[in-house]
Short mmCIF file of C-alpha atoms and ligand atoms in Angstrom, two decimals:
data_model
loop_
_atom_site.label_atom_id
_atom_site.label_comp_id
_atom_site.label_asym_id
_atom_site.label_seq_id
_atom_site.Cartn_x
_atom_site.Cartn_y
_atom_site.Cartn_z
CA UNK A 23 -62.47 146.76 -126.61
CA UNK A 24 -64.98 149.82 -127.71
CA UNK A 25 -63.67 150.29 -131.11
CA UNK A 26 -63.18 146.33 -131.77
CA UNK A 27 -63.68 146.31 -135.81
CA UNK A 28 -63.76 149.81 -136.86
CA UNK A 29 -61.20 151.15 -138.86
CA UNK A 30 -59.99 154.77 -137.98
CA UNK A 31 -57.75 156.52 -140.30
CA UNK A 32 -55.63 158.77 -138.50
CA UNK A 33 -54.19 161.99 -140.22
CA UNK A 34 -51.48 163.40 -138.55
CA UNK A 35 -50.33 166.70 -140.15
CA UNK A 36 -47.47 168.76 -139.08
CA UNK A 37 -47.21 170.72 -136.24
CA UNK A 38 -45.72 170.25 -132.53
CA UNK A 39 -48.42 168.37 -131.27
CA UNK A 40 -48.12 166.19 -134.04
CA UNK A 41 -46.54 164.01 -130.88
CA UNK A 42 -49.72 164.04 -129.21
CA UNK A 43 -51.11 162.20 -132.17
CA UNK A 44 -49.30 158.88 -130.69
CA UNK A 45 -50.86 159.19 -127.35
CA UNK A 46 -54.47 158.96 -129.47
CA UNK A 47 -53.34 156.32 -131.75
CA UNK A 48 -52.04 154.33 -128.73
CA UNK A 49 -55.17 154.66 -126.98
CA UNK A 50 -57.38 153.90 -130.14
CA UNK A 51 -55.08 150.23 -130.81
CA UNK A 52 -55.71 150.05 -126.85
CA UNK A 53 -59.63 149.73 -126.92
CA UNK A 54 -59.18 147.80 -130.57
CA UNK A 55 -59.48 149.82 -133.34
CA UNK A 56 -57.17 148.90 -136.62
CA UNK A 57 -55.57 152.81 -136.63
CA UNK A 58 -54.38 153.27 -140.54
CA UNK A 59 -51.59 156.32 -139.95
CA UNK A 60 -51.07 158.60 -142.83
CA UNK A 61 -48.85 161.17 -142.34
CA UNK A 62 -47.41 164.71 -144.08
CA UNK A 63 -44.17 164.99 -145.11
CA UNK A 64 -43.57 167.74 -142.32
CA UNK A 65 -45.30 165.87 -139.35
CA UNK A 66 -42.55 163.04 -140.30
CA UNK A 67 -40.18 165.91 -139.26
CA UNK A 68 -41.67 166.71 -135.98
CA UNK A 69 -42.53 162.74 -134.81
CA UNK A 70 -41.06 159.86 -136.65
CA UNK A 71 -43.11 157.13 -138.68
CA UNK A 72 -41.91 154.04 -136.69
CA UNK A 73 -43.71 155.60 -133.43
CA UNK A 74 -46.90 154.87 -135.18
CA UNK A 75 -46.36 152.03 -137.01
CA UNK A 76 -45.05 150.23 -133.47
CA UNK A 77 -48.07 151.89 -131.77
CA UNK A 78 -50.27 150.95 -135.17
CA UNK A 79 -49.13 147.61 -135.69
CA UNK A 80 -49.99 148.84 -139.34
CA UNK A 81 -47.36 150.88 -142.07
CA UNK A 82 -47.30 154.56 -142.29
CA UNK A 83 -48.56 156.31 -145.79
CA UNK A 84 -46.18 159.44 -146.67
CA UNK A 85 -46.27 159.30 -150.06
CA UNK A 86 -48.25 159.10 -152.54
CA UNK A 87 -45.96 157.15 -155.12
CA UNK A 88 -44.65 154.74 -152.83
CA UNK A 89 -47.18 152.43 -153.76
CA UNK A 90 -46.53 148.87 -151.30
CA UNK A 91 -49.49 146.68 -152.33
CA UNK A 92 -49.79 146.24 -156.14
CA UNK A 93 -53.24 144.97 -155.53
CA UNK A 94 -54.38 147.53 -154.26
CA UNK A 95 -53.98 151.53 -154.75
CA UNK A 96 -52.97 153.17 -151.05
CA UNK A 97 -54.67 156.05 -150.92
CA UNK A 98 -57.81 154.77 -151.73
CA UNK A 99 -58.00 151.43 -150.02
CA UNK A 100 -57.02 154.01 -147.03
CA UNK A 101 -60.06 155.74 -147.56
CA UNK A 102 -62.62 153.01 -148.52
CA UNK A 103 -61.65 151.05 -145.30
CA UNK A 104 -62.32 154.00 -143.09
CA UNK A 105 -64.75 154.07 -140.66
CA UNK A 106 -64.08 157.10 -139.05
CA UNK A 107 -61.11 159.76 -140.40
CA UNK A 108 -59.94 161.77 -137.81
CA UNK A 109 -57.00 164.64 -138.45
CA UNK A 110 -54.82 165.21 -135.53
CA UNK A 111 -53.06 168.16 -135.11
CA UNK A 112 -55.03 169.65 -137.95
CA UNK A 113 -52.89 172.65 -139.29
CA UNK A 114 -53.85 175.45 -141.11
CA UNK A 115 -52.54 174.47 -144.06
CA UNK A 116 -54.30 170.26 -144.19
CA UNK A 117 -57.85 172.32 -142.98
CA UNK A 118 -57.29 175.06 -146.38
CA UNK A 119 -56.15 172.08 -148.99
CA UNK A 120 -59.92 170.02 -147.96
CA UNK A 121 -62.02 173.44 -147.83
CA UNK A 122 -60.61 173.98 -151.20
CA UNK A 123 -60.51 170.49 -153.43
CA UNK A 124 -55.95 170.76 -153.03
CA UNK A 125 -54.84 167.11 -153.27
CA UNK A 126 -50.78 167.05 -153.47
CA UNK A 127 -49.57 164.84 -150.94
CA UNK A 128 -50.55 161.36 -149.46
CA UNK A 129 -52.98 162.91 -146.53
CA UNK A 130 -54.78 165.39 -148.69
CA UNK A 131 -55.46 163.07 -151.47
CA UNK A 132 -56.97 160.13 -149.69
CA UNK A 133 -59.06 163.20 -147.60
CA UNK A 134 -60.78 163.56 -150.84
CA UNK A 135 -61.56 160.09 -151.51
CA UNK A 136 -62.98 159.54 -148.07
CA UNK A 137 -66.79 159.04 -147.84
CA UNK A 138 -66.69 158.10 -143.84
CA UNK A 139 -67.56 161.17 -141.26
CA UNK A 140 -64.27 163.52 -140.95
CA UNK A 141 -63.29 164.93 -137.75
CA UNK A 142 -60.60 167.58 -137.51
CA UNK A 143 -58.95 168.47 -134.27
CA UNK A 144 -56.70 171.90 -135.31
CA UNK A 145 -53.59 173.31 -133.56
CA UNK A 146 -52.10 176.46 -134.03
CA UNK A 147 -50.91 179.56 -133.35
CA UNK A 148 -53.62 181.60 -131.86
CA UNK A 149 -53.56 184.22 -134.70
CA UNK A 150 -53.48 181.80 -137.44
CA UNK A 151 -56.14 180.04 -135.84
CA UNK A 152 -58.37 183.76 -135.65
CA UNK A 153 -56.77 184.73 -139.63
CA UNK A 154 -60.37 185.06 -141.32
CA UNK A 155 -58.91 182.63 -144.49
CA UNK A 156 -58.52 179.54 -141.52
CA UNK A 157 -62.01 180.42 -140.17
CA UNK A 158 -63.70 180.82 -143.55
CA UNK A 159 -62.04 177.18 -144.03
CA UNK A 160 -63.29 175.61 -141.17
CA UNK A 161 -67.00 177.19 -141.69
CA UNK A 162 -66.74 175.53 -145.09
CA UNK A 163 -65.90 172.24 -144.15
CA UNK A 164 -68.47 172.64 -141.25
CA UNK A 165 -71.13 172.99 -143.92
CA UNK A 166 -69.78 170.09 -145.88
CA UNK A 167 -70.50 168.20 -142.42
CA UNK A 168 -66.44 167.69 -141.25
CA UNK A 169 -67.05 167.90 -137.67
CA UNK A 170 -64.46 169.98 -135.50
CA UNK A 171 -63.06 169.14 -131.94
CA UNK A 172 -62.04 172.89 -130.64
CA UNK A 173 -58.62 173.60 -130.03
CA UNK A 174 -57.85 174.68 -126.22
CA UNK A 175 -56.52 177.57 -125.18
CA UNK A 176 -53.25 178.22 -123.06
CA UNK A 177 -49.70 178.28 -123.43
CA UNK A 178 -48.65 177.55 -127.21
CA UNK A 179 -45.68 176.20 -128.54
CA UNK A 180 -44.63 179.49 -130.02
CA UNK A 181 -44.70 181.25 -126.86
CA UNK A 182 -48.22 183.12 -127.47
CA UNK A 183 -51.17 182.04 -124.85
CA UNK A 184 -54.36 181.89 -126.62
CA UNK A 185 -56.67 179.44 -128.90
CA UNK A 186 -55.05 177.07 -131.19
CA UNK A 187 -53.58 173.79 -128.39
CA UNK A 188 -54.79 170.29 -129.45
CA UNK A 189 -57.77 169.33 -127.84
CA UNK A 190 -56.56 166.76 -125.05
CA UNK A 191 -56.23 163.26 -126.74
CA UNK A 192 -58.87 161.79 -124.21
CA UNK A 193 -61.22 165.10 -125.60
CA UNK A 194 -60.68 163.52 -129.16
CA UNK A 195 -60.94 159.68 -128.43
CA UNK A 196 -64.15 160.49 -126.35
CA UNK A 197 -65.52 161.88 -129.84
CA UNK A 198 -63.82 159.53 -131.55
CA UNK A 199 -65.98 156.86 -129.02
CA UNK A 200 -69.48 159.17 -129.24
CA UNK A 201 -69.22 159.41 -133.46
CA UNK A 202 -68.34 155.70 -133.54
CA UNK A 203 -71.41 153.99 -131.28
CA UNK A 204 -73.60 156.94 -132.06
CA UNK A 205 -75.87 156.51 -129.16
CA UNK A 206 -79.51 158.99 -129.40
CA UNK A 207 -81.24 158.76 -126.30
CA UNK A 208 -82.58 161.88 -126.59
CA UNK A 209 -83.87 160.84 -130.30
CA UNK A 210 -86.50 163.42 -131.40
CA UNK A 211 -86.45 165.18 -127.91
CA UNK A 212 -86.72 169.17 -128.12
CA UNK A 213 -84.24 170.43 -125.86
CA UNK A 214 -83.58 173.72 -125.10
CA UNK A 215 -80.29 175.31 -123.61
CA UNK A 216 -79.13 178.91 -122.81
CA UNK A 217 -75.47 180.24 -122.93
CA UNK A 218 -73.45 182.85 -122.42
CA UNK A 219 -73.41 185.71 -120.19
CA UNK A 220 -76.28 188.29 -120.85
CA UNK A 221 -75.31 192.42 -121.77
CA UNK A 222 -76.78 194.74 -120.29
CA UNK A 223 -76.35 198.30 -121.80
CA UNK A 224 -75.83 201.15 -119.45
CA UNK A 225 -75.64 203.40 -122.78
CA UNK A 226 -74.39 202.99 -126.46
CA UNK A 227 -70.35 202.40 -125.17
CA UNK A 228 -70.84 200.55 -122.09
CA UNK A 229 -72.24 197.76 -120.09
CA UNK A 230 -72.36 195.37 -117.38
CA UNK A 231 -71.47 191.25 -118.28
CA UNK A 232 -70.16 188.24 -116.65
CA UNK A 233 -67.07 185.98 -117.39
CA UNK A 234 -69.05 183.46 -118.69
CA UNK A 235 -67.76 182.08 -122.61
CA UNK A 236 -70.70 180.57 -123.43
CA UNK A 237 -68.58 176.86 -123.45
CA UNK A 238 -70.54 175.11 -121.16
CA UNK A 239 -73.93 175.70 -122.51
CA UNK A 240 -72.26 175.38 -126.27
CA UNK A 241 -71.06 172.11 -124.97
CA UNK A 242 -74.52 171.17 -123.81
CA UNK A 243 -76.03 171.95 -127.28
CA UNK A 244 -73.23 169.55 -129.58
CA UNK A 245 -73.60 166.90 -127.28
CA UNK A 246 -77.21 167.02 -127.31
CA UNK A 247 -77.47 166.80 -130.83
CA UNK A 248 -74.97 164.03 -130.77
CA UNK A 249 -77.64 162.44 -128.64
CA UNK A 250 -80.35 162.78 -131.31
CA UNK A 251 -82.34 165.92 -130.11
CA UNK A 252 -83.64 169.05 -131.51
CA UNK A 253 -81.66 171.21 -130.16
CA UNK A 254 -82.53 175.08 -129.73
CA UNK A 255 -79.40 176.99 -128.24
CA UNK A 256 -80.35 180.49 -127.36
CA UNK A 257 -77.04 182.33 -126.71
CA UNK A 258 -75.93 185.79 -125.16
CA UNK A 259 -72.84 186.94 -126.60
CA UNK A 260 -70.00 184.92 -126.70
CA UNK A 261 -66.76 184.58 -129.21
CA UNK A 262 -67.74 180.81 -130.07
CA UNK A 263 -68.75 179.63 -133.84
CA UNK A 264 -72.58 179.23 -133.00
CA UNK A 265 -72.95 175.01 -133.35
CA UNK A 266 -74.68 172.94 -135.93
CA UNK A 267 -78.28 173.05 -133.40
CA UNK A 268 -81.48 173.11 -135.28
CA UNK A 269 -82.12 176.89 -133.98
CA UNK A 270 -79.47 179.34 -132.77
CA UNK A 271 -81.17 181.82 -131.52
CA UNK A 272 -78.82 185.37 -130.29
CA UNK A 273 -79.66 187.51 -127.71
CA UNK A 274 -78.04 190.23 -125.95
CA UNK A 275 -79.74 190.74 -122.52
CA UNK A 276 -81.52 189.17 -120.00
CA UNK A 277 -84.76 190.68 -121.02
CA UNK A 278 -84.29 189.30 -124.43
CA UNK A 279 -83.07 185.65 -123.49
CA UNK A 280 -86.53 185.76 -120.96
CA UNK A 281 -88.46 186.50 -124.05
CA UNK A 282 -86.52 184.13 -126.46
CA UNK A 283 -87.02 181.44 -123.64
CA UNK A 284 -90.62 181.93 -122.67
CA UNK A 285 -91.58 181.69 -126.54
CA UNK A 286 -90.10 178.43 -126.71
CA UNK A 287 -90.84 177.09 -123.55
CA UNK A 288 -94.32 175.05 -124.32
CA UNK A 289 -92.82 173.26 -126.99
CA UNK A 290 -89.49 171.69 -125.22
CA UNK A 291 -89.11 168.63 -123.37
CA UNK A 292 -86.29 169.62 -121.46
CA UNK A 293 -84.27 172.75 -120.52
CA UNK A 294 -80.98 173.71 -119.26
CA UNK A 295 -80.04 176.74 -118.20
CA UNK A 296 -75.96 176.73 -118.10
CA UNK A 297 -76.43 181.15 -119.05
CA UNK A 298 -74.88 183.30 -116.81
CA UNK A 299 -77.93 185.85 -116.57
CA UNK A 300 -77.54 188.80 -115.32
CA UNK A 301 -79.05 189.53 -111.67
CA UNK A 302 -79.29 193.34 -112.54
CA UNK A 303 -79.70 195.55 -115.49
CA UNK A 304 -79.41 199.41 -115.29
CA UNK A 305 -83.24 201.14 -114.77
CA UNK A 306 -82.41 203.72 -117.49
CA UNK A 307 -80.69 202.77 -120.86
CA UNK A 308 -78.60 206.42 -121.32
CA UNK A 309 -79.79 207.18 -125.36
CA UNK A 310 -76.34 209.04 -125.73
CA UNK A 311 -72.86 208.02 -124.19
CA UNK A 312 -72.85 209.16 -120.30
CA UNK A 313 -70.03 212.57 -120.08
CA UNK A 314 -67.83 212.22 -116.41
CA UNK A 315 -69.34 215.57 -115.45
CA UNK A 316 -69.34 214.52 -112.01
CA UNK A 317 -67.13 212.65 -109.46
CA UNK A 318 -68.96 210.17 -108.61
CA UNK A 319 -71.70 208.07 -110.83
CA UNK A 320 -74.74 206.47 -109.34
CA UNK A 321 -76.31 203.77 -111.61
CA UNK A 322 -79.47 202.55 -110.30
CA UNK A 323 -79.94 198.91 -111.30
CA UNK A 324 -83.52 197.28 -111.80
CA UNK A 325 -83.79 193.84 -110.72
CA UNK A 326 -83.79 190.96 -114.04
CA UNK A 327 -86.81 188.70 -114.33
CA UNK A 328 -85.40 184.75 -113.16
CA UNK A 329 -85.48 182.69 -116.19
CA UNK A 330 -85.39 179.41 -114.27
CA UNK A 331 -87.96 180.42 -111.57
CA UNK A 332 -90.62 181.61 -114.09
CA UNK A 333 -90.13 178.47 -116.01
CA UNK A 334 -89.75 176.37 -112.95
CA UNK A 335 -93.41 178.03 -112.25
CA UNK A 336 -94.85 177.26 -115.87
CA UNK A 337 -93.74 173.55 -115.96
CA UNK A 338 -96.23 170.84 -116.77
CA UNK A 339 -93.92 167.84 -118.58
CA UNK A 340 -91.00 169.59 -119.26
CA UNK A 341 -87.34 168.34 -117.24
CA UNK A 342 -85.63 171.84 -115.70
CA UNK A 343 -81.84 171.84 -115.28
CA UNK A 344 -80.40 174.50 -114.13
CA UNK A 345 -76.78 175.73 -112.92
CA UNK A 346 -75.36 176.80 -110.02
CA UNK A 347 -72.34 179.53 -109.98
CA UNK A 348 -71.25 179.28 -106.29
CA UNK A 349 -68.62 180.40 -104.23
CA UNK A 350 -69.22 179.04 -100.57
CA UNK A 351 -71.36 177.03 -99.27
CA UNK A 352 -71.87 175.15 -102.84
CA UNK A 353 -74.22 172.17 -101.87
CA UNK A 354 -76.68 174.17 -99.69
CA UNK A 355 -76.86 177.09 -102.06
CA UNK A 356 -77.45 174.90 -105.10
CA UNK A 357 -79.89 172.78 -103.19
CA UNK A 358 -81.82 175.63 -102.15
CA UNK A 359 -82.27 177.40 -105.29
CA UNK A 360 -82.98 174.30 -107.03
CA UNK A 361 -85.68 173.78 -104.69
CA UNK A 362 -86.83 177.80 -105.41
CA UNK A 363 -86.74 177.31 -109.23
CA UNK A 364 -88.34 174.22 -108.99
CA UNK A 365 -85.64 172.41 -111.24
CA UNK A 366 -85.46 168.34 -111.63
CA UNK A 367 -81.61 168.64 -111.30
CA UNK A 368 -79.06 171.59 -110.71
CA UNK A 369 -75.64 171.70 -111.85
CA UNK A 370 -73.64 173.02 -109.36
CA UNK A 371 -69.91 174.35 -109.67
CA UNK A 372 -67.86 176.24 -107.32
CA UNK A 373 -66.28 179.18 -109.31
CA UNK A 374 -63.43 179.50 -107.25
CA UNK A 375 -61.89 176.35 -108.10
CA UNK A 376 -59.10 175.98 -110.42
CA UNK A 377 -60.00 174.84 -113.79
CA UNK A 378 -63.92 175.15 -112.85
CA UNK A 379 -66.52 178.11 -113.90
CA UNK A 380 -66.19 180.81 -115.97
CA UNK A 381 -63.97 180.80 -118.94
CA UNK A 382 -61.72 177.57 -119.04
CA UNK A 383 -61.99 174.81 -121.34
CA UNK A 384 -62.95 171.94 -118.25
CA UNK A 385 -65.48 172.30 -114.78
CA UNK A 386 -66.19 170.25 -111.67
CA UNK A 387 -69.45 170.33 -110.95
CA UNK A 388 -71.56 168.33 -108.62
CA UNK A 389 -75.33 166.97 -109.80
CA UNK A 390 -78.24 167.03 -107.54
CA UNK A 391 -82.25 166.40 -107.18
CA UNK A 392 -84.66 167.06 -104.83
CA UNK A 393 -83.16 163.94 -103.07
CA UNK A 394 -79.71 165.55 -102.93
CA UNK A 395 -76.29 164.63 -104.57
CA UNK A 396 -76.82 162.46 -107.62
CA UNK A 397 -73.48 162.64 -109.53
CA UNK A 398 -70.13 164.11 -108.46
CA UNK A 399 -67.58 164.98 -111.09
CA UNK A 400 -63.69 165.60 -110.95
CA UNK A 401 -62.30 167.92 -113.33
CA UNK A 402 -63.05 167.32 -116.88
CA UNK A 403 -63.77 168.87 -120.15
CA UNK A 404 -66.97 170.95 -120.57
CA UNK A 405 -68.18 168.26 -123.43
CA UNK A 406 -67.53 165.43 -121.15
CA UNK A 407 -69.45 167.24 -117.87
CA UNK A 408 -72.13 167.54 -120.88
CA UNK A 409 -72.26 163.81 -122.16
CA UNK A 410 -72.39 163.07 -118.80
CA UNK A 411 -75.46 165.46 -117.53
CA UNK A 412 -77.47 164.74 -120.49
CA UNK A 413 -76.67 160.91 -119.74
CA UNK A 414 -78.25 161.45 -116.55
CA UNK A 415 -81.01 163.66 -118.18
CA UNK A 416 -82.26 161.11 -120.87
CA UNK A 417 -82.25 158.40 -118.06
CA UNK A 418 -84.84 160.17 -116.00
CA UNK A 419 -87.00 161.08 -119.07
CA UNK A 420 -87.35 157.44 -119.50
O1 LIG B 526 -69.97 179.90 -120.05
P1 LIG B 526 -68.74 179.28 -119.43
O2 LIG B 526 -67.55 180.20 -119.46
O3 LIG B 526 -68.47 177.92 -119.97
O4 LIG B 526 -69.03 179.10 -117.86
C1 LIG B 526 -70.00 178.20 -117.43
C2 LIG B 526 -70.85 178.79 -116.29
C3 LIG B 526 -69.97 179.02 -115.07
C4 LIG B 526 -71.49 180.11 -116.72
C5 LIG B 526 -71.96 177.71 -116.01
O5 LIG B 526 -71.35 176.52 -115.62
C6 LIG B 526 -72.88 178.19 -114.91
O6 LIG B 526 -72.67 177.97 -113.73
N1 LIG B 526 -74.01 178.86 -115.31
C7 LIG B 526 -74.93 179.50 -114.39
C8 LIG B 526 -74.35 180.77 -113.90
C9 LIG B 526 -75.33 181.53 -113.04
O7 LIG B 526 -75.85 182.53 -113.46
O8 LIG B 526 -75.60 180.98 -111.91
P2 LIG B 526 -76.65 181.60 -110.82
O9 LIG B 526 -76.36 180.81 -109.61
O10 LIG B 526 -76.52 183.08 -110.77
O11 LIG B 526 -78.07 181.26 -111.43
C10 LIG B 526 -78.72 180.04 -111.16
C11 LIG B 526 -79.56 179.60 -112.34
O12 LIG B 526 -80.61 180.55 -112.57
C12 LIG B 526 -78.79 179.46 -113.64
O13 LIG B 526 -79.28 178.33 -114.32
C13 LIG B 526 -79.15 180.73 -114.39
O14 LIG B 526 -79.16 180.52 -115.81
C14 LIG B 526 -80.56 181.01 -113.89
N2 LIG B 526 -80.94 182.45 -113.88
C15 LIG B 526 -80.29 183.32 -113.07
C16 LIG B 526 -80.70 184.64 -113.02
C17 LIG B 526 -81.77 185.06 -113.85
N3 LIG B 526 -82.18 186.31 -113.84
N4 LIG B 526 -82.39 184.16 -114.64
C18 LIG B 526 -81.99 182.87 -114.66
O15 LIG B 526 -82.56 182.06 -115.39
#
């Protein structure tokens, strides 16, 4: 019984996955929450009201006029008895009205009468989701402090596979859960975390990268500041919104993210190093694009200072994590390099695994120490692989 005498108000607006909104709401009556439902007009088309009030045990706002409780006025009793709001789906149109003050239908107007944290888990079509007008929205809100659960990526309703699928209602509740019993174990902590996959320039057109997104460090960095820290993310290129961190610090190559890191290194109490860095950059940078004058094209590649092993070196207090990208032989590789980059834990995930690695939205990844294997985890979400590494993190800093 988690959420035993909180109030959630749960938005549902109207899309398909307006029907995953009754798997959350189940789930949030399940560990005790009182779930107030407010609906849109249109989600009412796509789910009906008496799912949630029978899941609820509470009645359904739709409108605005239909006013139940003369004592009271709906919309905002709603919103003064909130604890938490959350909006799930979140469509385009619910995420423009808030950026932009709109109040014309039941969900909107108690939105602006909230004072409890908002979070907002969109759905989409992938290009509505990318239209500059929804992004400019959502960095809005962002600065007004609405917090945002990504969308996934994958098939969509409409047939297009991209970004824009409701985050997985276990994804939400486990916010839902972390924004409710706001736990900061790493309170005032300065932790530092690397992302991405570094760029390195073979001239001004082309370059060598990795597959790495940047999720799983980004993941690292929100839940970290969930956790109370000061959180510096230093990221190689990715396509993610850069996260609400105390310093976001872009880089482009490894050289630079060795710099950016080294700078900072001193002053952190712990670092984890989730990059994908690159191994190799090319010895010359070509000034001017390289012409196919030949048949064949020999790029000689200059070995990339280690990150983790020169840090590993410098350590006094600081806690090292770093990751592991294998693709055989996962626990003896991981073991030995965390032994090489003298790291207090390593993350290790085997690439080759479905749904782990590069790219996708969850990882399995195994945890060790010096002592060997400390945590195992089966496929998850990157945020939850990150609540639950910096868990283990903040219980070995003491
Ligand atoms: O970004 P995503 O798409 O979410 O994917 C996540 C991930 C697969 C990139 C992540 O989970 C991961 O495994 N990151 C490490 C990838 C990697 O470069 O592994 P590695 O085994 O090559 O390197 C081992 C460690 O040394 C890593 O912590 C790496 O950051 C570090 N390193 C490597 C080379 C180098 N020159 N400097 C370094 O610091």
């Amino acid at each position: 019984m988690l959420m035993r005498g909180k109030t959630i108000l749960l938005g549902v607006s109207g899309g398909i996955a307006s029907y995953k909104a009754a798997a959350l709401c189940s789930k949030l009556a399940q560990a005790g929450a009182n779930v107030r439902v407010v609906m849109t007009e249109s989600a009412a088309k796509f789910i009906a009201p008496l799912t949630f009030q029978a899941l609820s045990r509470n009645d359904v706002l739709i409108d605005t006029f239909d006013e139940k409780d003369s004592s009271v006025i709906s919309h905002i009793d709603a919103a003064d008895r909130a604890d938490l709001v959350v909006i799930a789906p979140a469509t385009a149109n619910i995420i423009g009205k808030l950026a932009n003050g709109i109040a014309d239908d039941m969900l909107s107007t108690t939105l602006l009468a909230v004072t409890s944290p908002i979070l907002m888990a969109p759905a989409m079509n992938v290009h509505m989701y990318e239209h500059p007008a929804v992004q400019e929205n959502i960095r809005r809100l962002r600065d007004r402090g609405v917090i945002f659960c990504e969308p996934g990526e994958g098939q969509l309703a409409c047939g297009y596979v991209g970004k824009g699928r409701l985050a997985q209602p276990d994804e939400i509740y486990a916010r839902i859960a972390a924004l409710l019993h706001p736990e900061r174990p790493l309170e005032g902590k300065r932790v530092l975390v690397t992302a991405g996959g570094t760029v390195e320039r073979i001239d001004p057109v082309r370059y060598i990268t990795n597959d790495s997104s940047g999720r799983m460090g980004y993941a690292i960095a929100e839940a970290a500041v969930r956790m109370g820290a000061v959180v510096t993310l230093i990221s190689a290129p990715t396509a993610l919104t850069p996260p609400q961190v105390a310093e976001w610090v872009p880089v482009t190559s490894a050289m630079e993210m060795f710099e950016a890191v080294m700078v900072r290194f001193a002053d952190s109490d712990v670092v984890i190093k989730a990059a994908a860095v690159a191994d190799y950059r090319p010895a010359v940078q070509a000034e001017q694009k390289i012409k196919k004058n030949e048949d064949t094209l020999t790029l000689t590649l200059q070995k990339n200072p280690d990150i983790l092993q020169a840090i590993g070196e410098r350590k006094t207090f600081q806690f090292i994590v770093g990751f592991a990208a294998e693709t055989e032989r996962v626990q003896q590789h991981a073991m030995e390099k965390l032994k090489r980059k003298n790291c207090d834990l390593i993350v290790a995930n085997d690439v080759t695994q479905e749904g782990a690695g590069f790219g996708s939205a969850t990882n399995i990844v195994s945890i060790f120490d010096r002592n060997g294997l400390v945590r195992s985890l089966p496929m998850m979400s990157k945020q939850e692989v990150a609540n639950q590494l910096l868990e283990i993190v903040s219980s070995r800093l003491g």
